[in-house]
Amino acid sequence: MEWNDEGVVISVRRHGEMAWVVDLLTAEHGRHAGFIHGKNKNRERNGLQLGNQVDARWRSRLIEQLGTYNCELIKARSAILFHDPIRLIAMSSVCGMCYLGISERVPCRDVFDGVIRFLDALEQGKQWYSLYVTWELELLSQLGFGLDLKSCAITGRTDNLSYVSPRTGRAATSEAAKPYCDRLMPLPKFMVDREISSPAFKDILQGLTITGHFLERNLMQPQGRKFPRARLRLIEIMSSVNPESESVSSK
Amino acid sequence: MTGSEINQAVELLAKLPGLGPRSARRAILHLLKRKETLLLPLADALTEAAKQVRQCSHCGNLDTTEPCGLCLDISRDRSTLCVVEEVADLWALNRSGIYRGLYHVLGGTLSALDGIGPEDLNIARLIKRAQDQEFREIILATGATVDGQTTAHYIAEQLNSQNIQVSRLAHGVPVGGELDYLDDGTLITALNSRRPF
């Protein structure tokens, strides 16, 4: 068996002294692990950093085996973010969520494209806070646990959507949700209207609370897993950076 | 055919980094042929090391004294502290002879996927050391990896409230390196860390 594909490094584990087991999120083959013999491959080893985009060749005698990778660096994304603690942790969080949340060897082109789009935005450093929430929202949708935020579950109206049900993941207008609002989660406007590019800080944190609830319930808990530490750290940093800030459009 | 003692020695030696069963067997054979000059002195040295060597409660280095020789050395600059991931990094830096300050070994790096958090590393001890001793500068010498840099950022944030200059090692072109052979990540960090000529 042999294939060639493009991938993003989402996990690197050392195996012995000079070898690694690497997980890539590939364009055509989903999350796929492989073994890398590291002897005399310093250049290849240097490229095996989380978030880096690589051209990977996977080989194995049988398809069910771990197989070996030969990776060539396409884009060194991690090195660009080394100086920025928040963006670096956001990239780690995306990699961690993919590693823990996505099943192995199931093609998921949409997830790969979403990750590349987010990493591009992260590299440019503009509006990435809200895009992170959007990316998690899309991840839920791509894995079959999408939230229905297009119309009110009770009235069918598409305007003034202000709450989301933590049980069904469906939106509700403020009027329709009045009797139940203590049991619903406030829904930030930017999650409904993607045109809002500079949401307030508290809205982004609320967005992360919503996506966190559904990611935990649908992806983490069924597999007995916990969120990657990077996601928890990202929220911790974002909560402490500038809670009074009205807008985070160009952080 | 070999006795069980030799087999056990081969098995144990094969667990060392860089050695497999074949190379361990060769090493054992080499030792057995030089019993008086190599095997017995090595066995004595290892027994002695196992008895005497301990982790320094100040910096985390491995030495036979407590505190370790580096912490006790009064000729070292006590106003600078270099934070490294592992004892091997400490030894590498110390071997270079360029740094004459004190060290602190973290015992690893924060890792998002392996679930290694600040409480698993010697970070609390580092913060206490920074509070108790009057350091002028703390150098974060963690690896140029995502985990290494995440750890450095975390420590820098923890030290933020103290009036200490925090610096980190430069990233870039290695000595003897030709640009054509460098990976993109190294080139990017080298360009980002450029300084006036």
CSV table of C-alpha atoms in Angstrom, one decimal:
chain,number,residue,atom,x,y,z
A,1,MET,CA,0.0,0.0,0.0
A,2,GLU,CA,1.2,3.4,-0.8
A,3,TRP,CA,-0.3,6.9,-1.2
A,4,ASN,CA,0.8,10.5,-1.4
A,5,ASP,CA,-1.2,13.3,0.3
A,6,GLU,CA,-1.0,16.7,1.8
A,7,GLY,CA,-1.4,16.8,5.6
A,8,VAL,CA,-1.1,18.9,8.8
A,9,VAL,CA,0.9,17.6,11.7
A,10,ILE,CA,-1.5,17.2,14.6
A,11,SER,CA,0.5,15.0,16.9
A,12,VAL,CA,4.1,13.9,17.3
A,13,ARG,CA,5.2,11.2,19.7
A,14,ARG,CA,8.7,10.1,20.2
A,15,HIS,CA,9.3,6.4,19.7
A,16,GLY,CA,12.7,5.4,21.1
A,17,GLU,CA,15.6,7.6,20.4
A,18,MET,CA,15.5,8.3,16.7
A,19,ALA,CA,11.9,7.6,15.6
A,20,TRP,CA,8.5,9.2,15.9
A,21,VAL,CA,4.9,8.2,15.5
A,22,VAL,CA,3.2,11.1,13.7
A,23,ASP,CA,-0.5,11.8,13.2
A,24,LEU,CA,-1.4,13.9,10.2
A,25,LEU,CA,-4.8,15.3,9.3
A,26,THR,CA,-4.6,14.6,5.6
A,27,ALA,CA,-6.7,16.0,2.7
A,28,GLU,CA,-7.9,12.6,1.3
A,29,HIS,CA,-7.2,10.0,4.1
A,30,GLY,CA,-8.5,11.8,7.2
A,31,ARG,CA,-6.5,11.5,10.5
A,32,HIS,CA,-3.8,9.0,9.7
A,33,ALA,CA,-0.8,7.9,11.8
A,34,GLY,CA,2.5,6.7,10.6
A,35,PHE,CA,6.0,5.9,11.8
A,36,ILE,CA,9.0,8.0,10.9
A,37,HIS,CA,12.5,6.6,11.2
A,38,GLY,CA,14.6,9.6,12.2
A,39,LYS,CA,18.1,8.5,11.6
A,40,ASN,CA,20.0,11.0,9.5
A,41,LYS,CA,16.8,12.9,8.9
A,42,ASN,CA,17.3,16.1,10.9
A,43,ARG,CA,15.6,18.2,8.3
A,44,GLU,CA,12.5,16.0,8.2
A,45,ARG,CA,12.5,15.9,12.0
A,46,ASN,CA,12.6,19.7,12.3
A,47,GLY,CA,9.5,19.9,10.1
A,48,LEU,CA,7.5,17.7,12.4
A,49,GLN,CA,6.1,20.4,14.5
A,50,LEU,CA,2.4,20.8,15.3
A,51,GLY,CA,0.5,22.8,12.7
A,52,ASN,CA,3.1,22.4,10.0
A,53,GLN,CA,1.8,21.5,6.5
A,54,VAL,CA,3.7,18.6,4.9
A,55,ASP,CA,3.6,16.5,1.7
A,56,ALA,CA,3.4,13.0,3.0
A,57,ARG,CA,4.1,9.6,1.4
A,58,TRP,CA,2.7,6.7,3.4
A,59,ARG,CA,3.9,3.1,2.8
A,60,SER,CA,2.9,-0.2,4.3
A,61,ARG,CA,2.8,-3.8,3.3
A,62,LEU,CA,-0.7,-4.2,4.7
A,63,ILE,CA,-3.3,-1.4,5.0
A,64,GLU,CA,-4.1,-2.3,8.6
A,65,GLN,CA,-0.4,-1.7,9.7
A,66,LEU,CA,0.9,1.5,11.1
A,67,GLY,CA,3.0,2.1,8.1
A,68,THR,CA,5.9,4.6,7.6
A,69,TYR,CA,5.8,8.2,6.5
A,70,ASN,CA,8.2,10.2,4.5
A,71,CYS,CA,7.3,13.9,5.0
A,72,GLU,CA,8.5,17.0,3.2
A,73,LEU,CA,7.7,20.3,4.6
A,74,ILE,CA,5.3,22.5,2.6
A,75,LYS,CA,4.7,25.3,5.1
A,76,ALA,CA,6.3,25.8,8.5
A,77,ARG,CA,3.4,27.4,10.3
A,78,SER,CA,4.6,26.8,13.8
A,79,ALA,CA,7.8,28.8,13.4
A,80,ILE,CA,5.8,31.8,12.3
A,81,LEU,CA,3.8,31.7,15.6
A,82,PHE,CA,6.6,30.9,18.0
A,83,HIS,CA,6.7,34.5,19.3
A,84,ASP,CA,3.0,34.8,19.9
A,85,PRO,CA,1.8,32.8,22.9
A,86,ILE,CA,-1.9,33.1,22.2
A,87,ARG,CA,-1.8,32.2,18.5
A,88,LEU,CA,0.6,29.4,19.3
A,89,ILE,CA,-1.8,27.9,21.9
A,90,ALA,CA,-4.7,28.4,19.5
A,91,MET,CA,-2.8,26.3,16.9
A,92,SER,CA,-2.1,23.7,19.5
A,93,SER,CA,-5.7,23.6,20.4
A,94,VAL,CA,-6.9,23.1,16.8
A,95,CYS,CA,-4.3,20.2,16.5
A,96,GLY,CA,-5.4,18.7,19.8
A,97,MET,CA,-9.1,18.9,19.0
A,98,CYS,CA,-8.5,17.2,15.6
A,99,TYR,CA,-6.3,14.5,17.3
A,100,LEU,CA,-8.8,13.8,20.1
A,101,GLY,CA,-12.0,14.4,18.2
A,102,ILE,CA,-11.6,12.9,14.8
A,103,SER,CA,-11.8,9.1,14.1
A,104,GLU,CA,-8.7,7.6,12.5
A,105,ARG,CA,-8.6,6.9,8.7
A,106,VAL,CA,-12.0,8.3,7.9
A,107,PRO,CA,-11.7,10.8,5.0
A,108,CYS,CA,-12.8,14.3,6.1
A,109,ARG,CA,-11.9,16.8,3.4
A,110,ASP,CA,-14.2,19.5,4.9
A,111,VAL,CA,-12.4,19.3,8.3
A,112,PHE,CA,-9.0,19.5,6.5
A,113,ASP,CA,-10.1,22.5,4.5
A,114,GLY,CA,-11.5,24.2,7.6
A,115,VAL,CA,-8.2,23.6,9.5
A,116,ILE,CA,-6.2,25.1,6.6
A,117,ARG,CA,-8.5,28.1,6.4
A,118,PHE,CA,-8.2,28.7,10.1
A,119,LEU,CA,-4.4,28.3,10.1
A,120,ASP,CA,-4.2,30.8,7.3
A,121,ALA,CA,-6.2,33.3,9.3
A,122,LEU,CA,-4.1,32.6,12.4
A,123,GLU,CA,-1.0,33.3,10.4
A,124,GLN,CA,-2.3,36.6,9.2
A,125,GLY,CA,-3.4,37.4,12.8
A,126,LYS,CA,-6.7,39.1,11.9
A,127,GLN,CA,-10.1,38.2,13.3
A,128,TRP,CA,-8.9,34.8,14.3
A,129,TYR,CA,-10.6,34.8,17.7
A,130,SER,CA,-14.1,34.7,16.2
A,131,LEU,CA,-12.8,32.4,13.4
A,132,TYR,CA,-11.7,29.9,16.1
A,133,VAL,CA,-15.3,29.7,17.4
A,134,THR,CA,-16.6,29.4,13.9
A,135,TRP,CA,-14.0,26.6,13.2
A,136,GLU,CA,-15.3,24.6,16.2
A,137,LEU,CA,-18.8,25.2,15.1
A,138,GLU,CA,-17.9,23.9,11.6
A,139,LEU,CA,-16.1,20.9,13.2
A,140,LEU,CA,-19.3,19.9,15.0
A,141,SER,CA,-21.2,20.2,11.8
A,142,GLN,CA,-18.7,18.3,9.7
A,143,LEU,CA,-18.7,15.5,12.2
A,144,GLY,CA,-22.4,15.2,12.2
A,145,PHE,CA,-23.3,17.1,15.3
A,146,GLY,CA,-24.1,20.5,13.8
A,147,LEU,CA,-26.1,23.1,15.6
A,148,ASP,CA,-29.2,24.5,13.9
A,149,LEU,CA,-28.8,28.3,14.3
A,150,LYS,CA,-30.7,29.3,11.1
A,151,SER,CA,-34.2,29.6,12.6
A,152,CYS,CA,-36.1,29.6,15.8
A,153,ALA,CA,-37.0,26.0,16.9
A,154,ILE,CA,-40.4,27.3,18.3
A,155,THR,CA,-41.6,30.0,15.9
A,156,GLY,CA,-39.5,29.4,12.8
A,157,ARG,CA,-38.4,33.0,12.7
A,158,THR,CA,-34.9,33.8,11.4
A,159,ASP,CA,-34.4,37.2,13.1
A,160,ASN,CA,-33.5,38.1,16.7
A,161,LEU,CA,-32.1,34.6,17.5
A,162,SER,CA,-30.7,35.0,21.0
A,163,TYR,CA,-30.6,31.6,22.7
A,164,VAL,CA,-29.5,28.1,21.9
A,165,SER,CA,-30.8,24.9,23.6
A,166,PRO,CA,-28.0,22.9,25.3
A,167,ARG,CA,-30.0,19.8,24.6
A,168,THR,CA,-31.1,20.1,21.0
A,169,GLY,CA,-28.6,22.6,19.7
A,170,ARG,CA,-31.4,24.6,18.1
A,171,ALA,CA,-31.7,28.4,18.3
A,172,ALA,CA,-34.6,30.4,19.7
A,173,THR,CA,-35.7,34.0,19.6
A,174,SER,CA,-35.7,36.0,22.8
A,175,GLU,CA,-39.5,36.2,22.8
A,176,ALA,CA,-40.1,32.5,22.3
A,177,ALA,CA,-37.3,31.6,24.7
A,178,LYS,CA,-38.7,33.8,27.5
A,179,PRO,CA,-40.3,31.0,29.6
A,180,TYR,CA,-37.2,28.8,29.3
A,181,CYS,CA,-34.4,31.3,29.2
A,182,ASP,CA,-32.9,30.1,32.5
A,183,ARG,CA,-32.3,26.7,30.9
A,184,LEU,CA,-30.9,28.0,27.6
A,185,MET,CA,-27.5,29.3,26.6
A,186,PRO,CA,-27.2,33.0,25.4
A,187,LEU,CA,-26.3,32.9,21.7
A,188,PRO,CA,-23.9,35.6,20.5
A,189,LYS,CA,-24.9,37.4,17.3
A,190,PHE,CA,-21.7,36.6,15.4
A,191,MET,CA,-22.5,32.9,15.6
A,192,VAL,CA,-25.7,33.5,13.6
A,193,ASP,CA,-24.5,36.4,11.4
A,194,ARG,CA,-21.1,35.5,10.0
A,195,GLU,CA,-20.9,39.0,8.5
A,196,ILE,CA,-20.1,40.4,12.0
A,197,SER,CA,-16.3,40.4,11.9
A,198,SER,CA,-15.5,42.2,15.1
A,199,PRO,CA,-17.5,40.7,17.9
A,200,ALA,CA,-17.1,41.7,21.5
A,201,PHE,CA,-14.7,39.7,23.7
A,202,LYS,CA,-17.4,38.4,26.0
A,203,ASP,CA,-19.3,37.2,23.0
A,204,ILE,CA,-16.3,35.1,21.8
A,205,LEU,CA,-16.0,33.6,25.3
A,206,GLN,CA,-19.7,32.8,25.3
A,207,GLY,CA,-19.3,31.2,21.8
A,208,LEU,CA,-16.5,29.0,23.2
A,209,THR,CA,-18.8,28.0,26.1
A,210,ILE,CA,-21.5,26.9,23.5
A,211,THR,CA,-19.1,25.0,21.2
A,212,GLY,CA,-17.3,23.5,24.3
A,213,HIS,CA,-20.6,22.2,25.6
A,214,PHE,CA,-21.5,20.4,22.4
A,215,LEU,CA,-17.9,19.2,21.7
A,216,GLU,CA,-17.6,17.7,25.1
A,217,ARG,CA,-21.0,16.0,24.9
A,218,ASN,CA,-20.7,14.7,21.4
A,219,LEU,CA,-17.0,14.1,20.8
A,220,MET,CA,-15.1,14.0,24.1
A,221,GLN,CA,-17.4,12.2,26.6
A,222,PRO,CA,-18.4,9.3,24.4
A,223,GLN,CA,-14.8,8.4,24.0
A,224,GLY,CA,-14.0,9.0,27.6
A,225,ARG,CA,-11.6,11.9,26.7
A,226,LYS,CA,-11.0,15.3,28.0
A,227,PHE,CA,-10.4,18.5,26.1
A,228,PRO,CA,-6.8,19.1,25.2
A,229,ARG,CA,-5.0,21.3,27.7
A,230,ALA,CA,-4.3,23.8,25.0
A,231,ARG,CA,-8.0,24.6,24.6
A,232,LEU,CA,-8.4,25.1,28.3
A,233,ARG,CA,-5.3,27.3,28.3
A,234,LEU,CA,-6.6,29.3,25.3
A,235,ILE,CA,-9.8,30.1,27.2
A,236,GLU,CA,-7.8,30.9,30.3
A,237,ILE,CA,-5.5,33.3,28.4
A,238,MET,CA,-8.4,34.9,26.4
A,239,SER,CA,-10.3,35.4,29.7
A,240,SER,CA,-7.4,37.2,31.2
A,241,VAL,CA,-6.1,39.2,28.2
A,242,ASN,CA,-8.5,42.0,28.0
A,243,PRO,CA,-12.0,41.2,29.3
A,244,GLU,CA,-13.1,44.9,29.0
A,245,SER,CA,-12.2,45.1,25.3
A,246,GLU,CA,-15.2,45.8,23.2
A,247,SER,CA,-13.8,44.3,20.0
A,248,VAL,CA,-11.0,41.9,19.1
A,249,SER,CA,-11.0,42.3,15.3
A,250,SER,CA,-7.3,42.6,14.8
A,251,LYS,CA,-5.6,40.9,17.7
B,1,MET,CA,25.0,-20.8,24.5
B,2,THR,CA,25.3,-18.4,27.4
B,3,GLY,CA,24.5,-18.5,31.1
B,4,SER,CA,21.4,-16.8,32.6
B,5,GLU,CA,23.6,-14.1,34.2
B,6,ILE,CA,25.0,-13.1,30.9
B,7,ASN,CA,21.5,-13.1,29.3
B,8,GLN,CA,20.2,-10.9,32.1
B,9,ALA,CA,23.1,-8.5,31.6
B,10,VAL,CA,22.5,-8.4,27.9
B,11,GLU,CA,18.8,-7.8,28.4
B,12,LEU,CA,19.4,-4.9,30.8
B,13,LEU,CA,22.1,-3.3,28.7
B,14,ALA,CA,19.8,-3.5,25.6
B,15,LYS,CA,17.4,-1.2,27.4
B,16,LEU,CA,19.9,1.6,27.3
B,17,PRO,CA,19.5,4.4,24.7
B,18,GLY,CA,21.3,3.6,21.5
B,19,LEU,CA,21.7,-0.1,22.2
B,20,GLY,CA,19.8,-3.0,20.9
B,21,PRO,CA,20.2,-6.7,21.8
B,22,ARG,CA,23.0,-7.3,19.2
B,23,SER,CA,25.0,-4.3,20.3
B,24,ALA,CA,24.4,-5.1,24.0
B,25,ARG,CA,25.7,-8.6,23.4
B,26,ARG,CA,28.8,-7.2,21.8
B,27,ALA,CA,29.3,-4.8,24.7
B,28,ILE,CA,28.9,-7.5,27.3
B,29,LEU,CA,31.4,-9.7,25.4
B,30,HIS,CA,33.8,-6.8,25.3
B,31,LEU,CA,33.4,-6.3,29.0
B,32,LEU,CA,33.8,-9.9,29.9
B,33,LYS,CA,37.1,-10.1,27.9
B,34,ARG,CA,38.4,-7.2,29.9
B,35,LYS,CA,37.1,-8.2,33.3
B,36,GLU,CA,39.8,-6.6,35.5
B,37,THR,CA,40.4,-3.5,33.5
B,38,LEU,CA,36.8,-2.6,32.5
B,39,LEU,CA,34.0,-4.8,33.8
B,40,LEU,CA,34.8,-4.6,37.6
B,41,PRO,CA,35.6,-0.8,37.6
B,42,LEU,CA,32.5,-0.2,35.6
B,43,ALA,CA,30.4,-2.2,38.0
B,44,ASP,CA,31.9,-0.4,41.0
B,45,ALA,CA,31.4,3.0,39.3
B,46,LEU,CA,27.7,2.2,38.6
B,47,THR,CA,27.1,0.9,42.1
B,48,GLU,CA,28.7,4.0,43.5
B,49,ALA,CA,26.7,6.3,41.2
B,50,ALA,CA,23.5,4.5,42.2
B,51,LYS,CA,24.3,5.1,45.9
B,52,GLN,CA,25.5,8.6,45.7
B,53,VAL,CA,23.8,10.4,42.8
B,54,ARG,CA,20.7,12.3,43.6
B,55,GLN,CA,18.6,15.2,42.3
B,56,CYS,CA,19.6,18.6,43.5
B,57,SER,CA,16.7,20.1,45.5
B,58,HIS,CA,17.6,23.6,44.2
B,59,CYS,CA,18.1,23.2,40.4
B,60,GLY,CA,17.1,19.6,39.6
B,61,ASN,CA,20.6,18.7,38.3
B,62,LEU,CA,22.0,15.2,39.1
B,63,ASP,CA,25.0,15.1,41.3
B,64,THR,CA,26.6,13.4,44.3
B,65,THR,CA,26.3,16.4,46.5
B,66,GLU,CA,23.2,18.2,47.9
B,67,PRO,CA,23.0,21.0,46.7
B,68,CYS,CA,24.8,20.0,43.5
B,69,GLY,CA,28.3,21.2,42.5
B,70,LEU,CA,26.9,23.9,40.2
B,71,CYS,CA,24.7,25.4,42.9
B,72,LEU,CA,27.6,25.3,45.4
B,73,ASP,CA,30.1,26.9,43.1
B,74,ILE,CA,30.7,30.4,44.5
B,75,SER,CA,32.5,31.5,41.3
B,76,ARG,CA,29.2,31.3,39.3
B,77,ASP,CA,27.1,34.4,38.6
B,78,ARG,CA,24.2,34.2,41.0
B,79,SER,CA,22.2,36.9,39.3
B,80,THR,CA,21.3,34.9,36.2
B,81,LEU,CA,19.3,31.7,36.0
B,82,CYS,CA,19.0,29.5,32.9
B,83,VAL,CA,15.9,27.4,32.6
B,84,VAL,CA,16.3,24.1,30.7
B,85,GLU,CA,14.0,21.2,29.9
B,86,GLU,CA,16.2,18.3,30.9
B,87,VAL,CA,19.4,17.5,32.7
B,88,ALA,CA,21.0,16.7,29.3
B,89,ASP,CA,20.3,20.3,28.2
B,90,LEU,CA,22.0,21.6,31.4
B,91,TRP,CA,25.0,19.4,30.7
B,92,ALA,CA,25.2,20.5,27.1
B,93,LEU,CA,25.0,24.2,28.0
B,94,ASN,CA,27.5,23.8,30.8
B,95,ARG,CA,29.9,21.9,28.5
B,96,SER,CA,30.0,24.9,26.2
B,97,GLY,CA,31.5,26.9,29.0
B,98,ILE,CA,29.9,30.1,27.7
B,99,TYR,CA,27.3,30.4,30.5
B,100,ARG,CA,28.5,31.0,34.1
B,101,GLY,CA,25.2,31.4,35.9
B,102,LEU,CA,22.9,29.1,37.7
B,103,TYR,CA,20.5,26.6,36.2
B,104,HIS,CA,17.0,25.3,36.7
B,105,VAL,CA,15.8,21.9,35.2
B,106,LEU,CA,12.0,21.8,34.4
B,107,GLY,CA,11.9,18.0,33.9
B,108,GLY,CA,10.1,18.3,30.5
B,109,THR,CA,7.7,20.6,28.7
B,110,LEU,CA,4.0,21.4,28.8
B,111,SER,CA,2.2,19.2,26.4
B,112,ALA,CA,-1.3,19.7,25.1
B,113,LEU,CA,-1.8,16.2,23.9
B,114,ASP,CA,0.1,14.2,26.5
B,115,GLY,CA,-1.7,16.1,29.3
B,116,ILE,CA,1.5,17.4,30.9
B,117,GLY,CA,0.5,20.5,32.9
B,118,PRO,CA,2.5,23.0,35.0
B,119,GLU,CA,1.9,20.9,38.1
B,120,ASP,CA,3.9,18.0,36.5
B,121,LEU,CA,7.0,20.2,36.0
B,122,ASN,CA,9.3,22.0,38.3
B,123,ILE,CA,7.7,25.4,37.5
B,124,ALA,CA,6.3,26.1,41.0
B,125,ARG,CA,9.8,25.6,42.4
B,126,LEU,CA,11.2,27.9,39.7
B,127,ILE,CA,8.7,30.7,40.6
B,128,LYS,CA,9.6,30.3,44.3
B,129,ARG,CA,13.3,30.4,43.5
B,130,ALA,CA,12.7,33.6,41.5
B,131,GLN,CA,10.9,35.2,44.4
B,132,ASP,CA,13.4,34.1,47.1
B,133,GLN,CA,16.7,34.8,45.2
B,134,GLU,CA,17.5,38.1,43.6
B,135,PHE,CA,18.0,37.3,39.9
B,136,ARG,CA,18.7,40.0,37.4
B,137,GLU,CA,17.9,37.8,34.4
B,138,ILE,CA,16.2,34.5,33.7
B,139,ILE,CA,17.1,32.9,30.4
B,140,LEU,CA,14.4,30.5,29.1
B,141,ALA,CA,16.5,27.9,27.2
B,142,THR,CA,13.6,25.6,26.1
B,143,GLY,CA,13.7,23.8,22.8
B,144,ALA,CA,12.6,25.5,19.5
B,145,THR,CA,9.5,23.3,19.4
B,146,VAL,CA,5.8,24.1,19.9
B,147,ASP,CA,5.8,22.5,23.3
B,148,GLY,CA,9.1,24.2,24.3
B,149,GLN,CA,7.9,27.6,23.2
B,150,THR,CA,4.5,27.1,24.9
B,151,THR,CA,6.4,26.3,28.1
B,152,ALA,CA,8.6,29.4,27.7
B,153,HIS,CA,5.6,31.6,27.2
B,154,TYR,CA,3.9,30.2,30.2
B,155,ILE,CA,6.9,30.7,32.5
B,156,ALA,CA,7.4,34.2,31.1
B,157,GLU,CA,3.8,35.0,32.0
B,158,GLN,CA,4.2,33.6,35.5
B,159,LEU,CA,7.4,35.7,36.1
B,160,ASN,CA,5.7,38.8,34.7
B,161,SER,CA,4.8,40.2,38.1
B,162,GLN,CA,8.4,40.1,39.3
B,163,ASN,CA,11.0,42.7,38.4
B,164,ILE,CA,13.3,40.3,36.5
B,165,GLN,CA,14.4,40.5,32.9
B,166,VAL,CA,13.3,37.4,31.1
B,167,SER,CA,15.0,36.4,27.9
B,168,ARG,CA,15.1,33.4,25.6
B,169,LEU,CA,17.6,31.7,23.3
B,170,ALA,CA,17.8,33.0,19.7
B,171,HIS,CA,16.4,30.9,16.9
B,172,GLY,CA,18.0,30.8,13.6
B,173,VAL,CA,20.9,29.7,11.3
B,174,PRO,CA,23.2,27.2,13.1
B,175,VAL,CA,26.9,27.8,13.0
B,176,GLY,CA,28.2,26.2,9.8
B,177,GLY,CA,24.7,26.1,8.3
B,178,GLU,CA,24.2,26.9,4.6
B,179,LEU,CA,20.9,28.6,3.9
B,180,ASP,CA,20.2,26.3,0.9
B,181,TYR,CA,20.1,23.3,3.3
B,182,LEU,CA,18.0,24.8,6.0
B,183,ASP,CA,14.3,24.0,6.5
B,184,ASP,CA,11.7,26.7,6.1
B,185,GLY,CA,10.9,26.9,9.8
B,186,THR,CA,14.5,27.7,10.7
B,187,LEU,CA,14.7,30.3,7.9
B,188,ILE,CA,11.5,32.0,9.1
B,189,THR,CA,12.7,32.2,12.7
B,190,ALA,CA,16.1,33.4,11.6
B,191,LEU,CA,14.6,36.2,9.6
B,192,ASN,CA,12.2,37.1,12.4
B,193,SER,CA,15.0,37.2,14.9
B,194,ARG,CA,17.4,39.2,12.7
B,195,ARG,CA,19.3,42.0,14.3
B,196,PRO,CA,21.2,45.1,13.1
B,197,PHE,CA,24.7,44.4,11.7
